[in-house]
Amino acid sequence: MPAITNATTSGINNQNVSVNFPGVIEEIEEKAYVLLYESTLTPKLCKEVARGVKGSGIEIPYFNPTTFANSGFEMDEGVDYQSYTQLTNTSIRLSSKEFGIQSFLTDTVTESGAFDFKAEIARQQAIGVSKKVEDYFIAQLNDFENTINATDSDGLSLVRIAAARTLLDSRLVTVPGDKSLMVHDFAWFYTATGQFNVGDAAYQSALPVYGEEVLRRWYVRTLFGDVHVFKNNYIPVTGDTNKVANSYMFVKDAVVYWVPRDYRLESERDASARGWEFTSTMRIGAKTAIPEWGVKIASKADTPAGATRAPDGGEGS
């Protein structure tokens, strides 16, 4: 866990509650750190580099294998090479961004003991940072060079998924490893209802050994033996009446990321406002390193027929 930082020297004591805030801050941070890890999907499907390296940006060694697939020669006896492929010290630059959220806890709320404020602050802090990290990573996936476009009436069919897989597997340089397919729930709804008998046992599929048990919360099933489907509702849905969302198929090496500063929580007493500020921050940098090893698939993402969905962050209408 990262170090705990706070600007407090004493706790709060009154007739209703006794709170040692330095200890509380540590407890909240531990809860928030676990929730942040458990609620953030996309980085788990990408490749981490340069762990522990600090700074606002770094250069990392980078060789795109798709660029030298046609560099070989047919040799004639006794004839030297007429040209060569030079191995250069190429690199890409990762610039980090900082994400955070601040919550304010009044003395009145603390003293009332009406709810578990430690759990609630941890939840707010983790979800706030997780949403920004997901938005940032998904924006990087839009740099994929392969695309399958559809109209707002075309669902995410198995044919389109197979086409995306073919775009990756047909490259001159074999794409390494299994593939992740990240979809919005509304896009997957049309796959599930249009392509499968949802009640069939065949619809269910066990998650292969994928490195992280926590991935099960997003996992849907495996298609074609090596395409593991995960639902991510942070993927933007666009359009007013006929809605469309991108799905993303890629291999782990396609997108790299770097964490110069892990999640941390700080607190400060605001005596004039009679409460405590809680601030979470995290620095992270991500980039599509090999655009050829990812595919964007646009497809229908309407709310299911007969359903009314309340907008996020507000009341339904």
Short mmCIF file of C-alpha atoms in Angstrom, two decimals:
data_model
loop_
_atom_site.label_atom_id
_atom_site.label_comp_id
_atom_site.label_asym_id
_atom_site.label_seq_id
_atom_site.Cartn_x
_atom_site.Cartn_y
_atom_site.Cartn_z
CA MET A 1 0.00 0.00 0.00
CA PRO A 2 1.17 3.57 -0.64
CA ALA A 3 2.12 5.72 2.32
CA ILE A 4 -0.63 7.41 4.29
CA THR A 5 -0.47 11.20 4.30
CA ASN A 6 -2.61 13.43 6.51
CA ALA A 7 -2.47 16.84 8.07
CA THR A 8 -3.97 15.87 11.41
CA THR A 9 -2.37 15.77 14.83
CA SER A 10 -5.36 14.81 16.94
CA GLY A 11 -8.68 12.99 16.74
CA ILE A 12 -12.25 14.15 17.23
CA ASN A 13 -13.98 13.46 20.50
CA ASN A 14 -17.49 14.27 21.60
CA GLN A 15 -20.26 12.66 23.59
CA ASN A 16 -21.55 10.60 20.64
CA VAL A 17 -18.45 9.41 18.86
CA SER A 18 -14.73 9.13 19.42
CA VAL A 19 -12.72 9.05 16.19
CA ASN A 20 -8.98 8.74 15.84
CA PHE A 21 -8.72 10.25 12.37
CA PRO A 22 -5.16 9.21 11.48
CA GLY A 23 -6.27 5.61 12.04
CA VAL A 24 -9.56 6.22 10.22
CA ILE A 25 -7.74 7.63 7.19
CA GLU A 26 -5.62 4.51 6.93
CA GLU A 27 -8.71 2.30 7.15
CA ILE A 28 -10.54 4.33 4.49
CA GLU A 29 -7.55 4.23 2.16
CA GLU A 30 -7.23 0.47 2.48
CA LYS A 31 -10.93 0.03 1.67
CA ALA A 32 -10.75 2.47 -1.23
CA TYR A 33 -7.62 0.85 -2.67
CA VAL A 34 -9.32 -2.56 -2.78
CA LEU A 35 -12.51 -1.09 -4.29
CA LEU A 36 -10.50 0.81 -6.91
CA TYR A 37 -8.68 -2.35 -7.91
CA GLU A 38 -11.89 -4.36 -8.03
CA SER A 39 -13.87 -1.77 -10.01
CA THR A 40 -11.31 -1.01 -12.76
CA LEU A 41 -11.20 -3.42 -15.70
CA THR A 42 -9.35 -2.06 -18.72
CA PRO A 43 -5.81 -1.78 -17.23
CA LYS A 44 -6.01 -5.48 -16.28
CA LEU A 45 -6.31 -6.33 -19.98
CA CYS A 46 -3.29 -4.19 -20.95
CA LYS A 47 0.48 -4.45 -20.39
CA GLU A 48 2.11 -2.61 -17.50
CA VAL A 49 5.62 -1.22 -18.05
CA ALA A 50 8.25 0.68 -16.03
CA ARG A 51 6.78 -0.11 -12.61
CA GLY A 52 8.17 2.19 -9.93
CA VAL A 53 9.63 4.77 -12.32
CA LYS A 54 8.62 8.30 -11.31
CA GLY A 55 8.01 11.43 -13.37
CA SER A 56 5.50 13.12 -15.64
CA GLY A 57 6.64 11.19 -18.71
CA ILE A 58 8.99 8.39 -19.74
CA GLU A 59 10.50 6.89 -22.88
CA ILE A 60 10.20 3.11 -23.14
CA PRO A 61 11.97 0.79 -25.63
CA TYR A 62 9.55 -0.14 -28.36
CA PHE A 63 9.75 -2.40 -31.39
CA ASN A 64 6.67 -2.87 -33.54
CA PRO A 65 7.03 -6.37 -35.06
CA THR A 66 4.45 -5.60 -37.74
CA THR A 67 6.92 -3.28 -39.52
CA PHE A 68 9.60 -5.81 -40.44
CA ALA A 69 7.54 -8.80 -41.63
CA ASN A 70 8.68 -8.26 -45.25
CA SER A 71 12.34 -7.61 -44.49
CA GLY A 72 13.70 -11.05 -45.44
CA PHE A 73 15.54 -11.96 -48.66
CA GLU A 74 15.88 -14.84 -51.06
CA MET A 75 19.63 -15.45 -51.25
CA ASP A 76 21.71 -16.22 -54.35
CA GLU A 77 24.83 -18.31 -53.96
CA GLY A 78 27.87 -16.15 -53.35
CA VAL A 79 25.95 -12.89 -53.43
CA ASP A 80 26.01 -10.63 -50.39
CA TYR A 81 23.01 -8.72 -49.06
CA GLN A 82 22.18 -5.68 -51.14
CA SER A 83 20.39 -3.98 -48.28
CA TYR A 84 19.66 -4.61 -44.64
CA THR A 85 17.10 -3.90 -41.96
CA GLN A 86 18.69 -1.74 -39.31
CA LEU A 87 17.75 -2.41 -35.71
CA THR A 88 17.35 0.99 -34.11
CA ASN A 89 16.75 1.98 -30.52
CA THR A 90 13.18 3.10 -31.09
CA SER A 91 10.91 4.15 -28.27
CA ILE A 92 7.52 5.60 -27.45
CA ARG A 93 6.72 8.27 -24.92
CA LEU A 94 4.19 7.78 -22.16
CA SER A 95 2.87 10.93 -20.50
CA SER A 96 1.07 10.52 -17.20
CA LYS A 97 -2.17 12.13 -16.13
CA GLU A 98 -3.42 12.72 -12.62
CA PHE A 99 -6.94 11.79 -11.55
CA GLY A 100 -8.64 12.43 -8.26
CA ILE A 101 -11.75 13.19 -6.24
CA GLN A 102 -12.45 15.11 -3.04
CA SER A 103 -15.12 14.40 -0.43
CA PHE A 104 -16.09 16.54 2.54
CA LEU A 105 -17.30 15.03 5.81
CA THR A 106 -18.97 17.39 8.28
CA ASP A 107 -18.72 16.99 12.04
CA THR A 108 -22.50 16.66 12.22
CA VAL A 109 -22.50 13.62 9.95
CA THR A 110 -19.60 12.08 11.84
CA GLU A 111 -21.23 12.65 15.21
CA SER A 112 -24.63 11.31 14.18
CA GLY A 113 -23.34 7.78 13.64
CA ALA A 114 -26.25 7.27 11.22
CA PHE A 115 -24.20 5.33 8.68
CA ASP A 116 -20.75 3.87 8.10
CA PHE A 117 -19.03 7.02 6.83
CA LYS A 118 -15.71 5.19 6.39
CA ALA A 119 -17.22 2.72 3.92
CA GLU A 120 -19.13 5.45 2.09
CA ILE A 121 -16.11 7.74 1.68
CA ALA A 122 -14.02 4.80 0.48
CA ARG A 123 -16.74 3.95 -2.06
CA GLN A 124 -16.98 7.55 -3.33
CA GLN A 125 -13.22 7.92 -3.63
CA ALA A 126 -12.70 4.58 -5.39
CA ILE A 127 -15.55 4.96 -7.88
CA GLY A 128 -14.59 8.56 -8.68
CA VAL A 129 -10.99 7.66 -9.54
CA SER A 130 -11.95 4.39 -11.27
CA LYS A 131 -14.36 6.18 -13.64
CA LYS A 132 -11.70 8.68 -14.74
CA VAL A 133 -9.08 5.95 -15.23
CA GLU A 134 -11.52 3.88 -17.31
CA ASP A 135 -12.46 6.89 -19.46
CA TYR A 136 -8.78 7.59 -20.07
CA PHE A 137 -7.94 4.01 -21.06
CA ILE A 138 -10.96 3.63 -23.33
CA ALA A 139 -9.90 6.80 -25.16
CA GLN A 140 -6.56 5.11 -25.95
CA LEU A 141 -8.40 2.15 -27.51
CA ASN A 142 -9.86 4.48 -30.11
CA ASP A 143 -6.39 4.61 -31.70
CA PHE A 144 -6.77 1.04 -33.00
CA GLU A 145 -6.22 0.97 -36.78
CA ASN A 146 -8.64 -1.86 -37.60
CA THR A 147 -12.33 -0.96 -37.67
CA ILE A 148 -15.64 -2.68 -38.38
CA ASN A 149 -18.35 -0.08 -38.86
CA ALA A 150 -22.05 -0.69 -38.56
CA THR A 151 -25.27 1.27 -38.69
CA ASP A 152 -27.35 1.93 -35.60
CA SER A 153 -29.59 -1.01 -36.56
CA ASP A 154 -26.78 -3.58 -36.70
CA GLY A 155 -26.25 -5.59 -33.53
CA LEU A 156 -22.93 -7.03 -32.37
CA SER A 157 -23.29 -10.34 -34.20
CA LEU A 158 -20.98 -13.36 -34.02
CA VAL A 159 -20.17 -12.62 -37.67
CA ARG A 160 -18.78 -9.21 -36.71
CA ILE A 161 -16.87 -10.67 -33.78
CA ALA A 162 -15.41 -13.38 -36.04
CA ALA A 163 -14.46 -10.69 -38.57
CA ALA A 164 -12.59 -8.73 -35.90
CA ARG A 165 -10.75 -11.88 -34.83
CA THR A 166 -9.83 -12.55 -38.45
CA LEU A 167 -8.46 -9.03 -38.86
CA LEU A 168 -6.03 -9.73 -36.02
CA ASP A 169 -5.13 -13.32 -36.87
CA SER A 170 -4.57 -12.61 -40.56
CA ARG A 171 -1.67 -10.23 -39.98
CA LEU A 172 1.73 -11.25 -41.36
CA VAL A 173 3.15 -11.26 -37.86
CA THR A 174 1.10 -13.52 -35.59
CA VAL A 175 -0.71 -11.64 -32.86
CA PRO A 176 0.57 -13.05 -29.56
CA GLY A 177 -1.76 -14.39 -26.90
CA ASP A 178 -5.50 -14.61 -26.43
CA LYS A 179 -7.76 -11.70 -27.25
CA SER A 180 -10.00 -9.59 -25.02
CA LEU A 181 -13.32 -8.30 -26.34
CA MET A 182 -14.66 -5.44 -24.24
CA VAL A 183 -18.34 -4.60 -24.80
CA HIS A 184 -21.03 -2.38 -23.35
CA ASP A 185 -23.98 -4.20 -21.78
CA PHE A 186 -26.40 -2.70 -24.30
CA ALA A 187 -24.25 -3.91 -27.21
CA TRP A 188 -23.91 -7.39 -25.72
CA PHE A 189 -27.68 -7.58 -25.15
CA TYR A 190 -28.20 -7.86 -28.91
CA THR A 191 -25.49 -10.50 -29.15
CA ALA A 192 -26.96 -12.57 -26.34
CA THR A 193 -30.56 -12.38 -27.53
CA GLY A 194 -29.83 -12.62 -31.23
CA GLN A 195 -27.07 -15.24 -31.30
CA PHE A 196 -27.62 -17.56 -28.32
CA ASN A 197 -30.34 -19.39 -26.51
CA VAL A 198 -29.71 -17.63 -23.21
CA GLY A 199 -31.10 -20.53 -21.20
CA ASP A 200 -28.71 -23.04 -22.76
CA ALA A 201 -25.82 -24.37 -20.74
CA ALA A 202 -23.79 -23.66 -23.89
CA TYR A 203 -24.18 -19.96 -23.17
CA GLN A 204 -22.26 -20.38 -19.94
CA SER A 205 -18.50 -20.57 -20.14
CA ALA A 206 -15.81 -20.87 -17.50
CA LEU A 207 -13.16 -18.18 -17.39
CA PRO A 208 -9.82 -19.67 -18.44
CA VAL A 209 -6.70 -19.09 -16.38
CA TYR A 210 -6.36 -15.37 -17.04
CA GLY A 211 -4.05 -14.22 -14.26
CA GLU A 212 -6.53 -12.34 -12.07
CA GLU A 213 -9.50 -13.87 -10.28
CA VAL A 214 -11.16 -10.45 -9.97
CA LEU A 215 -11.78 -10.47 -13.74
CA ARG A 216 -14.68 -12.86 -13.17
CA ARG A 217 -16.96 -9.97 -12.23
CA TRP A 218 -16.81 -8.67 -15.82
CA TYR A 219 -16.39 -11.96 -17.67
CA VAL A 220 -19.20 -13.15 -19.96
CA ARG A 221 -17.89 -16.06 -22.01
CA THR A 222 -15.17 -17.19 -24.44
CA LEU A 223 -15.85 -17.23 -28.17
CA PHE A 224 -13.95 -19.11 -30.89
CA GLY A 225 -11.56 -20.56 -28.31
CA ASP A 226 -9.44 -17.46 -27.70
CA VAL A 227 -11.72 -14.38 -27.54
CA HIS A 228 -12.63 -13.63 -23.92
CA VAL A 229 -15.63 -11.30 -23.61
CA PHE A 230 -15.82 -8.73 -20.79
CA LYS A 231 -18.58 -6.18 -20.15
CA ASN A 232 -17.55 -2.60 -19.41
CA ASN A 233 -20.32 -0.04 -19.07
CA TYR A 234 -17.89 2.88 -19.01
CA ILE A 235 -17.72 2.54 -22.80
CA PRO A 236 -19.54 5.61 -24.20
CA VAL A 237 -22.91 5.16 -25.91
CA THR A 238 -23.57 7.84 -28.55
CA GLY A 239 -26.70 8.99 -30.37
CA ASP A 240 -30.08 10.31 -29.28
CA THR A 241 -32.69 7.80 -30.44
CA ASN A 242 -30.62 5.22 -32.33
CA LYS A 243 -27.65 4.57 -30.10
CA VAL A 244 -24.26 3.09 -31.02
CA ALA A 245 -21.30 1.91 -28.91
CA ASN A 246 -17.84 0.68 -29.83
CA SER A 247 -16.62 -2.72 -28.74
CA TYR A 248 -12.87 -3.33 -28.60
CA MET A 249 -10.95 -6.52 -29.42
CA PHE A 250 -7.23 -6.50 -28.66
CA VAL A 251 -4.28 -8.42 -27.28
CA LYS A 252 -2.47 -7.47 -24.09
CA ASP A 253 0.63 -6.09 -25.85
CA ALA A 254 -1.43 -3.65 -27.93
CA VAL A 255 -1.83 -1.14 -25.09
CA VAL A 256 0.82 -0.28 -22.49
CA TYR A 257 0.48 1.69 -19.28
CA TRP A 258 2.67 3.05 -16.50
CA VAL A 259 1.84 4.03 -12.91
CA PRO A 260 4.35 6.64 -11.65
CA ARG A 261 2.28 7.18 -8.49
CA ASP A 262 -0.20 4.68 -7.15
CA TYR A 263 -3.47 5.57 -5.49
CA ARG A 264 -3.21 7.54 -2.25
CA LEU A 265 -5.61 9.26 0.13
CA GLU A 266 -4.90 12.46 2.06
CA SER A 267 -7.03 14.30 4.61
CA GLU A 268 -7.08 17.76 6.13
CA ARG A 269 -9.15 19.34 8.87
CA ASP A 270 -11.13 22.46 7.85
CA ALA A 271 -11.98 23.98 11.22
CA SER A 272 -13.96 26.93 9.83
CA ALA A 273 -16.19 24.59 7.81
CA ARG A 274 -16.34 22.14 10.73
CA GLY A 275 -15.38 19.05 8.88
CA TRP A 276 -12.74 17.01 7.09
CA GLU A 277 -11.56 16.99 3.49
CA PHE A 278 -10.63 13.62 1.92
CA THR A 279 -8.69 13.76 -1.34
CA SER A 280 -7.73 10.79 -3.52
CA THR A 281 -5.20 11.06 -6.33
CA MET A 282 -3.46 8.72 -8.75
CA ARG A 283 -1.04 9.27 -11.66
CA ILE A 284 -1.13 6.92 -14.63
CA GLY A 285 -0.10 7.00 -18.28
CA ALA A 286 -1.39 4.79 -21.11
CA LYS A 287 -0.95 4.54 -24.88
CA THR A 288 -1.82 2.26 -27.77
CA ALA A 289 1.63 0.93 -28.62
CA ILE A 290 0.72 -1.33 -31.56
CA PRO A 291 -2.45 0.01 -33.25
CA GLU A 292 -2.51 -2.94 -35.67
CA TRP A 293 -3.21 -5.34 -32.79
CA GLY A 294 -6.63 -3.92 -31.91
CA VAL A 295 -10.06 -3.64 -33.58
CA LYS A 296 -12.95 -1.22 -32.99
CA ILE A 297 -16.41 -2.64 -33.72
CA ALA A 298 -19.32 -0.20 -33.87
CA SER A 299 -22.76 -1.68 -33.21
CA LYS A 300 -26.29 -1.01 -31.96
CA ALA A 301 -26.55 -0.13 -28.26
CA ASP A 302 -30.17 0.87 -27.77
CA THR A 303 -31.93 0.39 -24.46
CA PRO A 304 -33.77 -2.98 -24.73
CA ALA A 305 -37.31 -2.69 -26.08
CA GLY A 306 -39.94 -2.04 -23.43
CA ALA A 307 -37.37 -0.88 -20.86
CA THR A 308 -37.02 2.59 -19.35
CA ARG A 309 -33.62 3.44 -17.99
CA ALA A 310 -33.01 6.23 -15.49
CA PRO A 311 -29.97 8.31 -16.48
CA ASP A 312 -26.82 7.91 -14.41
CA GLY A 313 -26.46 10.54 -11.72
CA GLY A 314 -30.06 11.71 -11.82
CA GLU A 315 -33.70 10.77 -11.69
CA GLY A 316 -35.54 8.93 -14.42
CA SER A 317 -38.02 10.74 -16.63
#
